[in-house]
Amino acid sequence: MVAWNRVEEATRDTRTPLSYERIAQAGIRIADAEGLDAVTMRRVAKDLGAGTMSLYRYVDHRDDLLALMSDLVSAEAIAPPPTGEWRTDLSEIAHTLRRVTLRHPWMAGRILRATSFGPHTLAMAESTLTLIDGHGLSMPQLLDIWRTIVTFVRGFALAESVRAAAEPAPLDDTAGDYVRSALDSGRYPLVSRWFTNTGPSESPDEAFERRLSYVLDGISANFPL
């Protein structure tokens, strides 16, 4: 497990060629480009132009490396001070979380793991909870709101990134022929309407804004904010 006190102390020393931050940044670059499976101690060392064994002076194993990476990414999602308008504040942090998730899709599977609660993750959590504090809500209620926002954003952004990376399937392939035949059969009237009456196309930004409003409406209806 990462010794976060040691990490914070070492971060202040810029004399060494390697550092916790440089190691984490290298891991993040690799994960962003190739996915989390590509992140190994050997690969990170190669990216840094260092020997693999030199990394073990900073991290004991790959899990520590992933924790450092997750904590550093959390710094990108620290919320600004609350404005006093909870809906505006939650909307802003939701948009921030979406941008961070799109930049680092691998991070979604590591959100709020206990071993990743380093200084940046703690600051991110504190800043987000502060946005909805002061309304007489209990901690379970604050966490419910926070987790609802995080779950929605993570799901939306991951689906968005998958769609963006996917190559369009040819219209005349076997799967397409099957779907057309199934829809023509009349057995799937609602799905048929979905495929043939989608209405005007909208951007991911527009879809996110609309669906986020549903989430915020639900929060407003269930909590005394």
PDB file of C-alpha atoms in Angstrom, residues 43-174:
ATOM      1  CA  ARG A  43       6.825  -0.257 -19.534  1.00  0.00           C
ATOM      2  CA  VAL A  44       6.737   2.779 -17.254  1.00  0.00           C
ATOM      3  CA  ALA A  45      10.466   2.494 -16.620  1.00  0.00           C
ATOM      4  CA  LYS A  46      11.102   2.353 -20.366  1.00  0.00           C
ATOM      5  CA  ASP A  47       8.926   5.444 -20.900  1.00  0.00           C
ATOM      6  CA  LEU A  48      11.012   7.288 -18.314  1.00  0.00           C
ATOM      7  CA  GLY A  49      14.326   6.037 -19.680  1.00  0.00           C
ATOM      8  CA  ALA A  50      15.078   4.336 -16.383  1.00  0.00           C
ATOM      9  CA  GLY A  51      15.795   0.821 -15.207  1.00  0.00           C
ATOM     10  CA  THR A  52      12.850  -1.196 -13.980  1.00  0.00           C
ATOM     11  CA  MET A  53      14.460  -1.783 -10.596  1.00  0.00           C
ATOM     12  CA  SER A  54      14.801   1.973 -10.033  1.00  0.00           C
ATOM     13  CA  LEU A  55      10.992   2.227  -9.853  1.00  0.00           C
ATOM     14  CA  TYR A  56      10.951  -0.107  -6.865  1.00  0.00           C
ATOM     15  CA  ARG A  57      12.613   2.587  -4.786  1.00  0.00           C
ATOM     16  CA  TYR A  58       9.291   4.442  -5.082  1.00  0.00           C
ATOM     17  CA  VAL A  59       6.588   1.791  -5.477  1.00  0.00           C
ATOM     18  CA  ASP A  60       6.522  -1.779  -4.225  1.00  0.00           C
ATOM     19  CA  HIS A  61       4.325  -3.189  -6.978  1.00  0.00           C
ATOM     20  CA  ARG A  62       1.938  -2.327  -9.796  1.00  0.00           C
ATOM     21  CA  ASP A  63      -1.003  -1.703  -7.472  1.00  0.00           C
ATOM     22  CA  ASP A  64       0.956   1.131  -5.850  1.00  0.00           C
ATOM     23  CA  LEU A  65       1.655   2.562  -9.298  1.00  0.00           C
ATOM     24  CA  LEU A  66      -2.060   2.479 -10.167  1.00  0.00           C
ATOM     25  CA  ALA A  67      -2.886   4.178  -6.880  1.00  0.00           C
ATOM     26  CA  LEU A  68      -0.432   6.984  -7.660  1.00  0.00           C
ATOM     27  CA  MET A  69      -1.934   7.377 -11.126  1.00  0.00           C
ATOM     28  CA  SER A  70      -5.502   7.472  -9.815  1.00  0.00           C
ATOM     29  CA  ASP A  71      -4.655  10.037  -7.177  1.00  0.00           C
ATOM     30  CA  LEU A  72      -2.911  12.318  -9.665  1.00  0.00           C
ATOM     31  CA  VAL A  73      -5.884  12.199 -12.046  1.00  0.00           C
ATOM     32  CA  SER A  74      -8.176  13.107  -9.135  1.00  0.00           C
ATOM     33  CA  ALA A  75      -6.432  16.483  -8.992  1.00  0.00           C
ATOM     34  CA  GLU A  76      -8.139  17.290 -12.306  1.00  0.00           C
ATOM     35  CA  ALA A  77     -11.572  16.919 -10.673  1.00  0.00           C
ATOM     36  CA  ILE A  78     -11.193  19.105  -7.612  1.00  0.00           C
ATOM     37  CA  ALA A  79     -14.287  21.339  -7.468  1.00  0.00           C
ATOM     38  CA  PRO A  80     -14.026  25.117  -7.109  1.00  0.00           C
ATOM     39  CA  PRO A  81     -15.506  26.741  -3.987  1.00  0.00           C
ATOM     40  CA  PRO A  82     -19.326  26.578  -3.853  1.00  0.00           C
ATOM     41  CA  THR A  83     -21.273  29.493  -5.291  1.00  0.00           C
ATOM     42  CA  GLY A  84     -24.284  28.921  -3.046  1.00  0.00           C
ATOM     43  CA  GLU A  85     -26.336  27.598  -5.981  1.00  0.00           C
ATOM     44  CA  TRP A  86     -26.166  23.854  -5.477  1.00  0.00           C
ATOM     45  CA  ARG A  87     -27.618  22.992  -8.889  1.00  0.00           C
ATOM     46  CA  THR A  88     -25.091  25.175 -10.701  1.00  0.00           C
ATOM     47  CA  ASP A  89     -22.264  23.743  -8.612  1.00  0.00           C
ATOM     48  CA  LEU A  90     -23.263  20.095  -9.173  1.00  0.00           C
ATOM     49  CA  SER A  91     -23.736  20.729 -12.881  1.00  0.00           C
ATOM     50  CA  GLU A  92     -20.246  22.209 -13.102  1.00  0.00           C
ATOM     51  CA  ILE A  93     -18.584  19.317 -11.280  1.00  0.00           C
ATOM     52  CA  ALA A  94     -20.557  16.829 -13.415  1.00  0.00           C
ATOM     53  CA  HIS A  95     -19.173  18.447 -16.562  1.00  0.00           C
ATOM     54  CA  THR A  96     -15.690  18.361 -15.052  1.00  0.00           C
ATOM     55  CA  LEU A  97     -16.000  14.659 -14.201  1.00  0.00           C
ATOM     56  CA  ARG A  98     -17.177  13.943 -17.732  1.00  0.00           C
ATOM     57  CA  ARG A  99     -14.151  15.693 -19.231  1.00  0.00           C
ATOM     58  CA  VAL A 100     -11.800  13.836 -16.885  1.00  0.00           C
ATOM     59  CA  THR A 101     -13.419  10.471 -17.670  1.00  0.00           C
ATOM     60  CA  LEU A 102     -13.180  11.091 -21.415  1.00  0.00           C
ATOM     61  CA  ARG A 103      -9.486  11.954 -21.032  1.00  0.00           C
ATOM     62  CA  HIS A 104      -8.823   8.916 -18.818  1.00  0.00           C
ATOM     63  CA  PRO A 105     -11.493   6.215 -19.474  1.00  0.00           C
ATOM     64  CA  TRP A 106      -9.476   3.654 -17.505  1.00  0.00           C
ATOM     65  CA  MET A 107     -10.015   5.731 -14.363  1.00  0.00           C
ATOM     66  CA  ALA A 108     -13.717   4.876 -14.151  1.00  0.00           C
ATOM     67  CA  GLY A 109     -12.951   1.422 -12.810  1.00  0.00           C
ATOM     68  CA  ARG A 110     -10.798   2.836 -10.018  1.00  0.00           C
ATOM     69  CA  ILE A 111     -12.973   5.665  -8.687  1.00  0.00           C
ATOM     70  CA  LEU A 112     -12.899   5.923  -4.891  1.00  0.00           C
ATOM     71  CA  ARG A 113     -10.863   2.817  -4.182  1.00  0.00           C
ATOM     72  CA  ALA A 114      -9.604   3.038  -0.617  1.00  0.00           C
ATOM     73  CA  THR A 115      -5.969   2.442  -1.608  1.00  0.00           C
ATOM     74  CA  SER A 116      -6.146   5.414  -4.008  1.00  0.00           C
ATOM     75  CA  PHE A 117      -7.193   7.921  -1.337  1.00  0.00           C
ATOM     76  CA  GLY A 118      -4.101  10.038  -1.517  1.00  0.00           C
ATOM     77  CA  PRO A 119      -3.927  13.818  -1.054  1.00  0.00           C
ATOM     78  CA  HIS A 120      -5.524  14.708  -4.399  1.00  0.00           C
ATOM     79  CA  THR A 121      -8.350  12.193  -4.017  1.00  0.00           C
ATOM     80  CA  LEU A 122      -9.103  13.466  -0.522  1.00  0.00           C
ATOM     81  CA  ALA A 123      -9.119  17.058  -1.801  1.00  0.00           C
ATOM     82  CA  MET A 124     -11.440  16.070  -4.648  1.00  0.00           C
ATOM     83  CA  ALA A 125     -13.840  14.305  -2.273  1.00  0.00           C
ATOM     84  CA  GLU A 126     -13.808  17.162   0.236  1.00  0.00           C
ATOM     85  CA  SER A 127     -14.389  19.812  -2.439  1.00  0.00           C
ATOM     86  CA  THR A 128     -17.306  17.923  -3.980  1.00  0.00           C
ATOM     87  CA  LEU A 129     -19.050  17.211  -0.679  1.00  0.00           C
ATOM     88  CA  THR A 130     -18.617  20.879   0.240  1.00  0.00           C
ATOM     89  CA  LEU A 131     -20.812  21.820  -2.740  1.00  0.00           C
ATOM     90  CA  ILE A 132     -23.864  20.282  -1.047  1.00  0.00           C
ATOM     91  CA  ASP A 133     -22.973  20.727   2.611  1.00  0.00           C
ATOM     92  CA  GLY A 134     -24.786  23.257   4.793  1.00  0.00           C
ATOM     93  CA  HIS A 135     -28.331  22.145   3.982  1.00  0.00           C
ATOM     94  CA  GLY A 136     -28.845  19.976   7.055  1.00  0.00           C
ATOM     95  CA  LEU A 137     -28.201  16.739   5.166  1.00  0.00           C
ATOM     96  CA  SER A 138     -26.702  13.710   6.875  1.00  0.00           C
ATOM     97  CA  MET A 139     -23.473  12.194   5.612  1.00  0.00           C
ATOM     98  CA  PRO A 140     -25.337   9.234   4.022  1.00  0.00           C
ATOM     99  CA  GLN A 141     -27.494  11.763   2.152  1.00  0.00           C
ATOM    100  CA  LEU A 142     -24.459  13.737   1.000  1.00  0.00           C
ATOM    101  CA  LEU A 143     -22.863  10.520  -0.215  1.00  0.00           C
ATOM    102  CA  ASP A 144     -26.060   9.470  -1.986  1.00  0.00           C
ATOM    103  CA  ILE A 145     -26.069  12.701  -3.976  1.00  0.00           C
ATOM    104  CA  TRP A 146     -22.370  12.503  -4.777  1.00  0.00           C
ATOM    105  CA  ARG A 147     -22.495   8.851  -5.833  1.00  0.00           C
ATOM    106  CA  THR A 148     -25.580   9.475  -7.961  1.00  0.00           C
ATOM    107  CA  ILE A 149     -23.742  12.197  -9.887  1.00  0.00           C
ATOM    108  CA  VAL A 150     -20.572  10.112 -10.237  1.00  0.00           C
ATOM    109  CA  THR A 151     -22.465   7.009 -11.390  1.00  0.00           C
ATOM    110  CA  PHE A 152     -24.413   8.917 -14.031  1.00  0.00           C
ATOM    111  CA  VAL A 153     -21.379  10.773 -15.370  1.00  0.00           C
ATOM    112  CA  ARG A 154     -19.157   7.699 -15.399  1.00  0.00           C
ATOM    113  CA  GLY A 155     -21.753   5.637 -17.285  1.00  0.00           C
ATOM    114  CA  PHE A 156     -22.482   8.373 -19.814  1.00  0.00           C
ATOM    115  CA  ALA A 157     -18.829   9.209 -20.484  1.00  0.00           C
ATOM    116  CA  LEU A 158     -17.757   5.590 -20.812  1.00  0.00           C
ATOM    117  CA  ALA A 159     -20.538   4.893 -23.324  1.00  0.00           C
ATOM    118  CA  GLU A 160     -19.564   8.074 -25.143  1.00  0.00           C
ATOM    119  CA  SER A 161     -15.907   7.053 -25.364  1.00  0.00           C
ATOM    120  CA  VAL A 162     -16.830   3.558 -26.606  1.00  0.00           C
ATOM    121  CA  ARG A 163     -19.052   5.004 -29.339  1.00  0.00           C
ATOM    122  CA  ALA A 164     -16.336   7.440 -30.367  1.00  0.00           C
ATOM    123  CA  ALA A 165     -13.762   4.644 -30.651  1.00  0.00           C
ATOM    124  CA  ALA A 166     -16.014   2.169 -32.462  1.00  0.00           C
ATOM    125  CA  GLU A 167     -15.812   1.848 -36.226  1.00  0.00           C
ATOM    126  CA  PRO A 168     -19.184   2.085 -37.993  1.00  0.00           C
ATOM    127  CA  ALA A 169     -20.436  -1.306 -39.135  1.00  0.00           C
ATOM    128  CA  PRO A 170     -21.224  -1.704 -42.844  1.00  0.00           C
ATOM    129  CA  LEU A 171     -24.927  -1.395 -43.591  1.00  0.00           C
ATOM    130  CA  ASP A 172     -24.960  -4.529 -45.713  1.00  0.00           C
ATOM    131  CA  ASP A 173     -23.207  -6.913 -43.312  1.00  0.00           C
ATOM    132  CA  THR A 174     -24.880 -10.035 -41.970  1.00  0.00           C
TER     133      THR A 174
END
